[in-house]
Short mmCIF file of C-alpha atoms in Angstrom, two decimals:
data_model
loop_
_atom_site.label_atom_id
_atom_site.label_comp_id
_atom_site.label_asym_id
_atom_site.label_seq_id
_atom_site.Cartn_x
_atom_site.Cartn_y
_atom_site.Cartn_z
CA MET A 1 90.77 -7.32 84.83
CA ARG A 2 93.34 -5.97 87.43
CA LEU A 3 92.88 -2.21 86.51
CA GLU A 4 89.03 -2.22 86.07
CA ASN A 5 86.98 0.90 87.31
CA LYS A 6 90.47 2.68 87.55
CA THR A 7 91.77 5.58 85.35
CA ALA A 8 95.50 5.84 84.64
CA ILE A 9 97.40 8.85 83.31
CA ILE A 10 100.45 7.82 81.13
CA THR A 11 103.00 10.63 80.05
CA GLY A 12 105.17 9.84 76.75
CA ALA A 13 102.26 7.79 75.38
CA ALA A 14 102.90 8.07 71.86
CA ARG A 15 105.20 5.22 71.35
CA GLY A 16 107.81 3.05 73.17
CA ILE A 17 107.31 1.91 76.75
CA GLY A 18 104.69 4.57 77.07
CA ARG A 19 102.55 3.04 74.36
CA GLU A 20 103.28 -0.65 75.61
CA CYS A 21 102.10 0.55 79.22
CA ALA A 22 98.91 1.96 77.49
CA LEU A 23 97.97 -1.24 75.88
CA ARG A 24 98.66 -3.42 79.00
CA PHE A 25 96.56 -1.11 81.14
CA ALA A 26 93.81 -1.30 78.48
CA GLU A 27 94.00 -4.94 78.38
CA GLU A 28 93.33 -5.03 82.17
CA GLY A 29 90.41 -2.70 82.02
CA ALA A 30 91.73 0.81 82.77
CA ASP A 31 90.43 4.07 81.41
CA LEU A 32 93.31 6.16 80.11
CA VAL A 33 94.70 9.70 79.94
CA LEU A 34 97.39 9.49 77.24
CA LEU A 35 99.99 12.51 77.20
CA ASP A 36 102.82 13.16 75.12
CA VAL A 37 104.68 16.43 73.92
CA ALA A 38 103.57 15.32 70.11
CA ALA A 39 105.99 17.67 68.74
CA ASP A 40 109.87 17.84 68.25
CA ILE A 41 111.85 19.81 70.93
CA ASP A 42 114.55 22.03 70.32
CA GLY A 43 117.88 20.84 71.34
CA VAL A 44 116.68 16.98 71.21
CA GLY A 45 118.57 15.62 68.20
CA TYR A 46 115.97 12.97 67.08
CA PRO A 47 112.34 13.25 66.23
CA MET A 48 109.88 13.10 68.99
CA GLY A 49 106.68 11.05 69.00
CA GLY A 50 104.25 12.78 67.07
CA ARG A 51 100.32 13.52 67.20
CA ASP A 52 99.53 10.70 64.74
CA GLN A 53 101.38 8.34 66.91
CA LEU A 54 99.74 9.51 69.91
CA ASP A 55 96.45 9.31 68.26
CA HIS A 56 97.35 5.62 67.11
CA THR A 57 98.15 4.75 70.72
CA ALA A 58 94.73 6.22 71.58
CA GLY A 59 92.93 4.18 68.75
CA LEU A 60 94.57 0.94 69.90
CA CYS A 61 93.41 1.20 73.45
CA ARG A 62 89.95 2.21 72.69
CA ALA A 63 89.98 -1.01 70.30
CA LEU A 64 90.68 -2.93 73.50
CA GLY A 65 87.48 -1.27 75.32
CA SER A 66 89.27 1.72 77.12
CA ALA A 67 87.68 5.22 77.37
CA VAL A 68 90.53 7.45 76.33
CA LEU A 69 91.59 11.04 76.51
CA ALA A 70 94.35 12.09 74.59
CA ALA A 71 96.26 15.50 74.69
CA ALA A 72 99.42 17.12 73.68
CA VAL A 73 101.28 18.33 76.69
CA ASP A 74 104.67 19.40 77.25
CA VAL A 75 105.78 18.29 80.79
CA ARG A 76 107.95 21.42 81.01
CA ASP A 77 104.87 23.64 81.09
CA LEU A 78 103.15 23.45 84.41
CA GLY A 79 100.17 25.20 83.02
CA GLN A 80 99.49 22.61 80.22
CA VAL A 81 100.15 19.76 82.87
CA GLU A 82 97.27 21.53 85.03
CA ALA A 83 95.02 21.96 82.06
CA ALA A 84 95.40 18.33 81.06
CA VAL A 85 94.74 17.11 84.64
CA ARG A 86 91.54 19.23 84.99
CA SER A 87 90.27 17.77 81.55
CA ALA A 88 91.04 14.20 83.12
CA VAL A 89 89.03 14.96 86.13
CA ASP A 90 86.20 16.40 84.31
CA ARG A 91 85.92 13.23 82.17
CA PHE A 92 86.73 10.51 84.58
CA HIS A 93 86.27 12.16 87.95
CA ALA A 94 89.32 10.62 89.65
CA ILE A 95 92.79 9.71 88.86
CA ASP A 96 94.13 6.22 90.47
CA VAL A 97 97.34 5.83 88.68
CA LEU A 98 100.21 8.11 87.29
CA VAL A 99 102.93 6.73 84.93
CA ASN A 100 105.71 9.26 84.59
CA ASN A 101 107.29 7.93 81.50
CA ALA A 102 107.98 11.23 79.43
CA GLY A 103 111.77 11.41 78.86
CA ILE A 104 114.67 12.00 76.61
CA ALA A 105 117.83 10.24 76.18
CA ALA A 106 119.65 13.36 74.16
CA PRO A 107 121.52 15.64 74.29
CA SER A 108 124.03 12.91 75.57
CA GLY A 109 127.40 11.64 74.41
CA ALA A 110 129.66 14.32 75.98
CA GLU A 111 131.90 14.17 78.87
CA LEU A 112 130.69 16.33 81.99
CA HIS A 113 132.88 19.28 81.30
CA GLU A 114 131.57 19.54 77.59
CA ILE A 115 127.95 19.63 78.32
CA THR A 116 126.38 22.96 78.01
CA GLU A 117 124.19 24.62 80.46
CA PRO A 118 121.21 24.55 78.09
CA ASP A 119 121.83 20.90 77.38
CA TRP A 120 121.93 20.09 81.14
CA ALA A 121 118.97 22.21 81.88
CA LEU A 122 116.65 20.63 79.09
CA MET A 123 117.57 17.00 80.35
CA LEU A 124 116.70 17.83 83.93
CA ASP A 125 113.64 19.72 83.16
CA ILE A 126 111.86 16.92 81.11
CA ASP A 127 113.20 13.80 82.80
CA LEU A 128 113.29 14.87 86.32
CA THR A 129 111.37 17.95 86.91
CA GLY A 130 108.65 16.96 84.47
CA ALA A 131 107.83 14.05 86.68
CA TRP A 132 107.62 16.59 89.69
CA ARG A 133 105.21 18.73 87.91
CA MET A 134 102.95 15.82 87.21
CA ILE A 135 103.11 14.59 90.80
CA ARG A 136 102.62 18.14 92.09
CA THR A 137 99.48 18.25 90.04
CA VAL A 138 98.03 14.87 90.57
CA ALA A 139 99.17 13.82 94.04
CA PRO A 140 96.71 16.26 95.86
CA LEU A 141 93.73 14.49 94.11
CA MET A 142 95.12 11.06 95.27
CA VAL A 143 95.57 12.40 98.64
CA GLY A 144 91.99 13.66 98.58
CA ARG A 145 90.63 10.10 97.84
CA ARG A 146 93.17 8.37 100.18
CA ALA A 147 94.40 6.09 97.33
CA GLY A 148 96.70 6.08 94.34
CA SER A 149 99.67 4.67 92.63
CA ILE A 150 102.62 6.75 91.26
CA ILE A 151 105.05 5.01 89.01
CA ASN A 152 108.20 6.76 87.90
CA ILE A 153 109.98 5.42 85.11
CA SER A 154 113.78 5.68 85.66
CA SER A 155 116.52 3.57 84.36
CA THR A 156 119.65 1.61 85.27
CA ALA A 157 121.00 5.08 84.83
CA GLY A 158 119.42 5.73 88.26
CA LEU A 159 121.44 3.02 89.61
CA VAL A 160 124.89 3.11 88.12
CA GLY A 161 126.77 5.60 86.10
CA TYR A 162 127.48 5.68 82.43
CA ARG A 163 130.33 7.47 80.71
CA ARG A 164 129.37 10.38 78.60
CA PHE A 165 125.78 10.42 79.73
CA GLY A 166 126.03 12.73 82.79
CA ALA A 167 123.12 14.85 82.70
CA TYR A 168 120.84 11.56 81.85
CA VAL A 169 122.38 9.86 84.78
CA ALA A 170 121.94 12.74 87.15
CA ALA A 171 118.42 13.20 85.97
CA LYS A 172 117.48 9.26 86.36
CA HIS A 173 119.09 9.29 89.70
CA GLY A 174 117.25 12.12 90.91
CA LEU A 175 114.07 10.60 89.87
CA ILE A 176 114.55 7.76 92.16
CA GLY A 177 115.30 10.38 94.97
CA LEU A 178 111.89 12.02 94.07
CA THR A 179 110.19 8.71 94.29
CA ARG A 180 111.45 7.83 97.89
CA ALA A 181 110.59 11.30 98.93
CA ALA A 182 107.12 11.11 97.33
CA ALA A 183 106.47 7.52 98.90
CA LEU A 184 107.19 9.14 102.48
CA ASP A 185 105.06 12.38 102.12
CA TYR A 186 102.21 10.33 100.93
CA ALA A 187 102.33 7.08 102.77
CA PRO A 188 99.87 8.46 105.64
CA PHE A 189 97.37 8.94 102.77
CA LYS A 190 97.51 5.51 101.22
CA VAL A 191 99.33 7.11 98.09
CA ARG A 192 102.15 4.96 96.81
CA ALA A 193 105.18 6.08 94.73
CA ASN A 194 107.45 3.61 93.16
CA ALA A 195 110.46 3.68 90.54
CA LEU A 196 110.99 1.34 87.72
CA CYS A 197 114.45 1.04 86.27
CA PRO A 198 114.53 -0.60 82.63
CA GLY A 199 117.61 -2.00 81.59
CA SER A 200 118.37 -1.82 77.64
CA VAL A 201 115.00 -2.19 75.96
CA ARG A 202 114.68 -3.31 72.44
CA ASP A 203 113.26 -0.82 70.19
CA ASP A 204 110.18 -2.94 69.09
CA PRO A 205 108.56 -1.69 65.94
CA MET A 206 105.02 -2.43 67.07
CA VAL A 207 105.44 0.24 69.46
CA GLU A 208 107.71 2.40 67.37
CA GLY A 209 110.38 2.68 69.96
CA ARG A 210 113.81 4.27 69.40
CA MET A 211 115.33 4.99 72.73
CA LEU A 212 117.98 2.31 72.41
CA ALA A 213 118.86 3.35 68.82
CA GLU A 214 119.35 6.98 69.98
CA ILE A 215 121.60 5.94 73.11
CA ALA A 216 123.68 3.93 70.68
CA ARG A 217 123.99 7.08 68.38
CA SER A 218 125.08 9.14 71.30
CA LEU A 219 127.77 6.53 71.78
CA ASP A 220 128.75 6.31 68.06
CA VAL A 221 127.60 2.69 67.91
CA PRO A 222 126.74 1.81 64.38
CA ALA A 223 122.96 1.28 64.02
CA ALA A 224 123.36 -2.06 62.27
CA GLU A 225 125.32 -3.39 65.26
CA HIS A 226 123.62 -1.79 68.34
CA GLU A 227 121.60 -4.47 69.54
CA ARG A 228 124.41 -6.91 69.32
CA VAL A 229 126.63 -4.53 71.29
CA PHE A 230 124.17 -3.88 73.99
CA VAL A 231 123.42 -7.72 74.39
CA ARG A 232 127.01 -8.35 75.20
CA ASP A 233 126.64 -6.41 78.65
CA GLN A 234 123.42 -8.42 79.55
CA PRO A 235 123.89 -11.22 81.95
CA MET A 236 120.79 -13.08 80.71
CA ASN A 237 122.11 -12.65 77.08
CA ALA A 238 119.00 -10.72 75.91
CA LEU A 239 117.54 -7.14 75.79
CA MET A 240 114.47 -6.20 77.72
CA GLU A 241 111.25 -5.90 75.72
CA PRO A 242 108.80 -3.30 76.31
CA GLY A 243 106.35 -5.62 77.63
CA ASP A 244 108.71 -6.46 80.36
CA VAL A 245 108.61 -2.97 81.72
CA ALA A 246 104.81 -2.62 81.00
CA ASP A 247 104.12 -5.73 83.18
CA ALA A 248 105.98 -4.34 86.00
CA ALA A 249 104.12 -1.21 85.78
CA LEU A 250 101.07 -3.15 85.79
CA TRP A 251 101.77 -4.76 88.97
CA LEU A 252 102.51 -1.53 90.71
CA ALA A 253 99.39 0.18 89.44
CA GLY A 254 97.17 -2.65 90.83
CA ASP A 255 96.14 -3.74 94.15
CA GLY A 256 98.35 -6.72 94.31
CA SER A 257 101.11 -4.29 95.36
CA ARG A 258 99.13 -2.28 97.86
CA GLN A 259 101.90 -2.51 100.50
CA VAL A 260 104.79 -1.56 98.03
CA THR A 261 105.90 2.18 98.28
CA GLY A 262 109.31 3.68 98.04
CA SER A 263 110.69 0.62 96.14
CA VAL A 264 113.11 0.69 93.09
CA VAL A 265 112.36 -2.20 90.73
CA ALA A 266 115.17 -3.11 88.23
CA VAL A 267 113.68 -4.69 84.94
CA ASP A 268 117.33 -5.06 83.68
CA GLY A 269 118.00 -8.84 83.42
CA GLY A 270 120.56 -8.67 86.23
CA PHE A 271 122.56 -5.76 84.77
CA SER A 272 122.67 -3.41 87.74
CA SER A 273 123.56 -6.56 90.17
CA ARG A 274 127.15 -6.92 88.54
#
């Protein structure tokens, strides 16, 4: 029970990596604040996680023994973020872990000069500035307690470039820079900040993931072939599983990583080492 007596906020918790992190944290004793936009977003060309999926994640975690607060929150809206954090503190009194997982993979599939300004702004507003809004709101609470772990879910796109994904690459690189800056700002207060960089994560139907399929769609890779196509680029000849990312997040959330801050942990089967 590595997270017993700890409370974690997880954004993008309705499905995919967010749900998997919530389940692993629940198994290890954490109480949870599960946030998700829980609605479609104009400009994103695929369905976002819904309120029913967020509630399903919450129910699974309660069945594992966690106390859970679930709320529909758009990380583009500072007022919504602040209200959710106030509710979390009212319920649980303290926040020990923040997992910034909310993100989008599209609009993508265009060369840099083809990206529209609204599409560029949307990607950065969610994938980068959304994490900053969460840190801006939660970090002072952690500083006041002289304890806390901030985990930003970046990507191998934060480590290397990808063709036709310029806005996504910029946002995920920016998230690593934000992580390192936060680590230095908050180190004197024993608050840690680290980034995880998943590689190609399989869309496990158990957590209703669809990110890899959407990336494939943006690259015009046929749906029936996309896993085989992505595996070709993997040094370990396998896609990552959501649990691989959640296990790394669990380590960064717990006391076993108490001297780890400002680190960038690639969970990519060696992809970024090439």
